[in-house]
Amino acid sequence: MITIKNIRKTYQSGDIEVQALQDISLTIKPGEFTAIVGPSGSGKTTLLNIIGGLDSPTKGSVKINETDITQLPENELIDFRLHHIGFIFQSYNLIPVLTAKENVEFLMLLQKKNEQARNERTLKLLKAVGLEDQIHKRPNEMSGGQQQRVAVARALASKPSFILADEPTANLDSKSSENLLNIMQRLNREEKTTFIFSTHDQRVIDKANRIITIEDGKIISDTSQ
Amino acid sequence: MIIKIAFKNIWRNSLRSWTVIIAITLGIFGGLAVISTATGLSKMRQNNAIETYISHLQIHDTNFLQFSRINDTIPQKAELISYLNSSKLVNGLSKRIKTESFIQSAGGTSGVILNGISPDNEKNVTRIYQKLNHGNYFQKHKRKPPIILSQILSTKLNAKINTTVQCSFVNSYGESVVCVFKVIDIFQTNNSLYDEVNAFVKMEDLKAYAKLKGIHEIAVKLEDESNVETFRNELISKFPNHQIDSWRGIAPELGYADKMMNLILIIFLIIIMLALAFGIINTMLMAVLERKKELGMLLSIGMNKKKVFGMIIWESVFLALLSGPLGLLCSYIAITTFAKKGIDLSFAASGLRSVGIESTIYPYVENRFYYIISILVILTAILSSLYPAIKALKLNPSETLRTAN
Ligand SMILES: Nc1ncnc2c1ncn2[C@@H]1O[C@H](COP(=O)(O)OP(=O)(O)OP(=O)(O)O)[C@@H](O)[C@H]1O
Ligand SMILES: [Mg+2]
């Protein structure tokens, strides 16, 4: 359960104040598959970063389960992210010197999971994203779509409460995008993991079961389908 | 895993890593090359001085060096000599009598110390006999008592071989004596200060002229230079009423030169380490800035700052660990090779000889310097990666993710 209350984010760029988010309140329940949409500059990335604890709001609180992450000191916040939040970025998701398997395993190592648990989960997830025959490949030996699928597996590996994906398909062609979304959708059901992703892509939006539209830092519609 | 990633990271830009590795290797090599050549030089100067004229230890009466009085002879001569002869550490010894004297020839006058020696014993202790123009170490002479002058004194007095010189000094009864010697050979060491004031005559001749029973000086050559101080202490405790000096006490200027050399070495090493540090700081900083996005991603997904910091330090440590042995190996091979063959400096030989350096240098380095240099280099590498690593910690994940590349 994510509870966002009265979030404001003001960026100071030179003399000008940019109101990236204005008074946003929002609740996201476990198991949701939610898209955040809006034009460029509307505040999607800012919102996701604040939910993920990568950025702090100027005002307001972000409660994840019972923890207000805006109150956590930096080191605890990093640790919180490790255990509770999965991230999929647009690019630069993977550690270039590690193989697909090692990349997926990485967070579990940081979580100090034992080797057997790590191996089992890594192989299961790589299979789930359809990369069981690519486990020893490094990121630069894989296509963009394959890399994003590894990123999905990596985000799930740490068993987070929810996964944040900021335009995960922005660099992919439409076929890979659809494929990635299908995988995310399936894992959302199978693993019962909450997904929150931002996108511009109408076909991606269509897959979501809740669509939150923001404009100029304000929620203008919130529909479930 | 962090260590593994760090190790793999250094090969992402292998050209850059090799640049650092070679820089560190050259740093170690340069450091050891300078140290070994300098040490080789000063050892050579020392050995030259010790072997040619100083010897390892000298024994005198406690007053002799201060007042140079002819009657300040060694008190327990017989016991000392039998003790020295029976010691396994001793390689050779020479008894000497010494008088300060005026020397006069047709060409001039000068002061000189007459060293009365027994050539056969003296050969066991010093190498003056190898420094003679004609190799006549009192083997061939006529009726007149022979004297060997230095080149410097010979020139000053215009006293060539076969000329006669006159010496005057005070004998053990306090009477002035004048005696006549014939120059039979000329010597030259590479210490002009020594040459200027020393001349050699036969012990029995000087003894007779000076009406002297005892001796003034015993010069001792040991089997092994490293035993000098222990043996000196042994002698001091056995013969407390004697003045017993090691070569360091006799020729302190040799030690001063070493101290000076050490200071220069330290400055040199600091310069090498500084160059190294800047090289590493620059390289690691580039490595960090180039990877901003990746480091931001790692911080975002939950790799804590300690681990990110550690990863960057490990990268430097690996670079240092790769280059350390390489540098040591190169240095070791070069130093041992040249320690046998010597570095030929004959092109500059005449200039060097005048300051007590022969034309071939044998580099020498104490083993501990291999450790010291390695530790210094690795420490430098780690310290210089601190700044880039701290820089990495200051990265703001959301900022780095936003900026394109
Ligand atoms: N560091 C910053 N300093 C100043 N202004 C910023 C900063 N980051 C974002 N902004 C501004 O905040 C607003 C929201 O930006 P944000 O990146 O959240 O939009 P977005 O919806 O993700 O856009 P896009 O679809 O282009 O990714 C924009 O007007 C942007 O210019
Ligand atoms: Mg964005």
PDB file of C-alpha atoms and ligand atoms in Angstrom, chain A residues 11-13 18-20 38-47 90 166-167 198 200 214, chain B residues 399 402, ligand 1:
ATOM      1  CA  TYR A  11      12.456  22.956  -8.541  1.00  0.00           C
ATOM      2  CA  GLN A  12      14.533  26.045  -8.379  1.00  0.00           C
ATOM      3  CA  SER A  13      16.198  26.626 -11.692  1.00  0.00           C
ATOM      4  CA  VAL A  18       9.190  25.268 -11.456  1.00  0.00           C
ATOM      5  CA  GLN A  19       6.161  23.665  -9.871  1.00  0.00           C
ATOM      6  CA  ALA A  20       6.760  20.110 -11.030  1.00  0.00           C
ATOM      7  CA  GLY A  38       0.739  12.847 -19.366  1.00  0.00           C
ATOM      8  CA  PRO A  39       2.539  15.123 -21.770  1.00  0.00           C
ATOM      9  CA  SER A  40       6.232  15.738 -21.591  1.00  0.00           C
ATOM     10  CA  GLY A  41       7.166  17.858 -18.610  1.00  0.00           C
ATOM     11  CA  SER A  42       3.930  17.093 -16.784  1.00  0.00           C
ATOM     12  CA  GLY A  43       5.774  15.603 -13.801  1.00  0.00           C
ATOM     13  CA  LYS A  44       5.651  11.826 -14.368  1.00  0.00           C
ATOM     14  CA  THR A  45       9.323  11.224 -13.661  1.00  0.00           C
ATOM     15  CA  THR A  46       9.232  13.558 -10.701  1.00  0.00           C
ATOM     16  CA  LEU A  47       6.300  11.668  -9.209  1.00  0.00           C
ATOM     17  CA  GLN A  90      14.544   3.726 -19.506  1.00  0.00           C
ATOM     18  CA  ASP A 166       9.777   5.197 -15.801  1.00  0.00           C
ATOM     19  CA  GLU A 167       9.113   4.860 -19.520  1.00  0.00           C
ATOM     20  CA  SER A 198       4.929   5.951 -16.855  1.00  0.00           C
ATOM     21  CA  HIS A 200       3.638   7.995 -23.689  1.00  0.00           C
ATOM     22  CA  ILE A 214      -1.270  14.272 -14.874  1.00  0.00           C
TER      23      ILE A 214
ATOM     24  CA  GLU B 399      19.889  13.830 -11.044  1.00  0.00           C
ATOM     25  CA  ARG B 402      17.762  12.545 -15.623  1.00  0.00           C
TER      26      ARG B 402
HETATM   27  N1  LIG C   1      16.345  19.196 -11.696  1.00  0.00           N
HETATM   28  C1  LIG C   1      15.394  19.977 -12.178  1.00  0.00           C
HETATM   29  N2  LIG C   1      15.534  21.326 -12.098  1.00  0.00           N
HETATM   30  C2  LIG C   1      14.577  22.148 -12.575  1.00  0.00           C
HETATM   31  N3  LIG C   1      13.454  21.729 -13.141  1.00  0.00           N
HETATM   32  C3  LIG C   1      13.247  20.411 -13.265  1.00  0.00           C
HETATM   33  C4  LIG C   1      14.229  19.469 -12.781  1.00  0.00           C
HETATM   34  N4  LIG C   1      13.767  18.216 -13.031  1.00  0.00           N
HETATM   35  C5  LIG C   1      12.570  18.391 -13.636  1.00  0.00           C
HETATM   36  N5  LIG C   1      12.274  19.679 -13.770  1.00  0.00           N
HETATM   37  C6  LIG C   1      11.021  20.232 -14.347  1.00  0.00           C
HETATM   38  O1  LIG C   1       9.956  19.634 -13.699  1.00  0.00           O
HETATM   39  C7  LIG C   1       8.907  19.404 -14.610  1.00  0.00           C
HETATM   40  C8  LIG C   1       8.494  17.942 -14.578  1.00  0.00           C
HETATM   41  O2  LIG C   1       9.532  17.158 -15.130  1.00  0.00           O
HETATM   42  P1  LIG C   1       9.448  15.594 -15.323  1.00  0.00           P
HETATM   43  O3  LIG C   1      10.761  15.118 -15.759  1.00  0.00           O
HETATM   44  O4  LIG C   1       8.882  15.010 -14.104  1.00  0.00           O
HETATM   45  O5  LIG C   1       8.400  15.463 -16.499  1.00  0.00           O
HETATM   46  P2  LIG C   1       7.996  14.134 -17.280  1.00  0.00           P
HETATM   47  O6  LIG C   1       6.504  14.109 -17.217  1.00  0.00           O
HETATM   48  O7  LIG C   1       8.727  12.980 -16.779  1.00  0.00           O
HETATM   49  O8  LIG C   1       8.431  14.492 -18.753  1.00  0.00           O
HETATM   50  P3  LIG C   1       8.957  13.454 -19.901  1.00  0.00           P
HETATM   51  O9  LIG C   1       7.673  12.852 -20.440  1.00  0.00           O
HETATM   52  O10 LIG C   1       9.562  14.382 -20.884  1.00  0.00           O
HETATM   53  O11 LIG C   1       9.872  12.539 -19.284  1.00  0.00           O
HETATM   54  C9  LIG C   1       9.393  19.857 -15.950  1.00  0.00           C
HETATM   55  O12 LIG C   1       8.902  21.134 -16.220  1.00  0.00           O
HETATM   56  C10 LIG C   1      10.894  19.878 -15.803  1.00  0.00           C
HETATM   57  O13 LIG C   1      11.430  20.857 -16.633  1.00  0.00           O
END
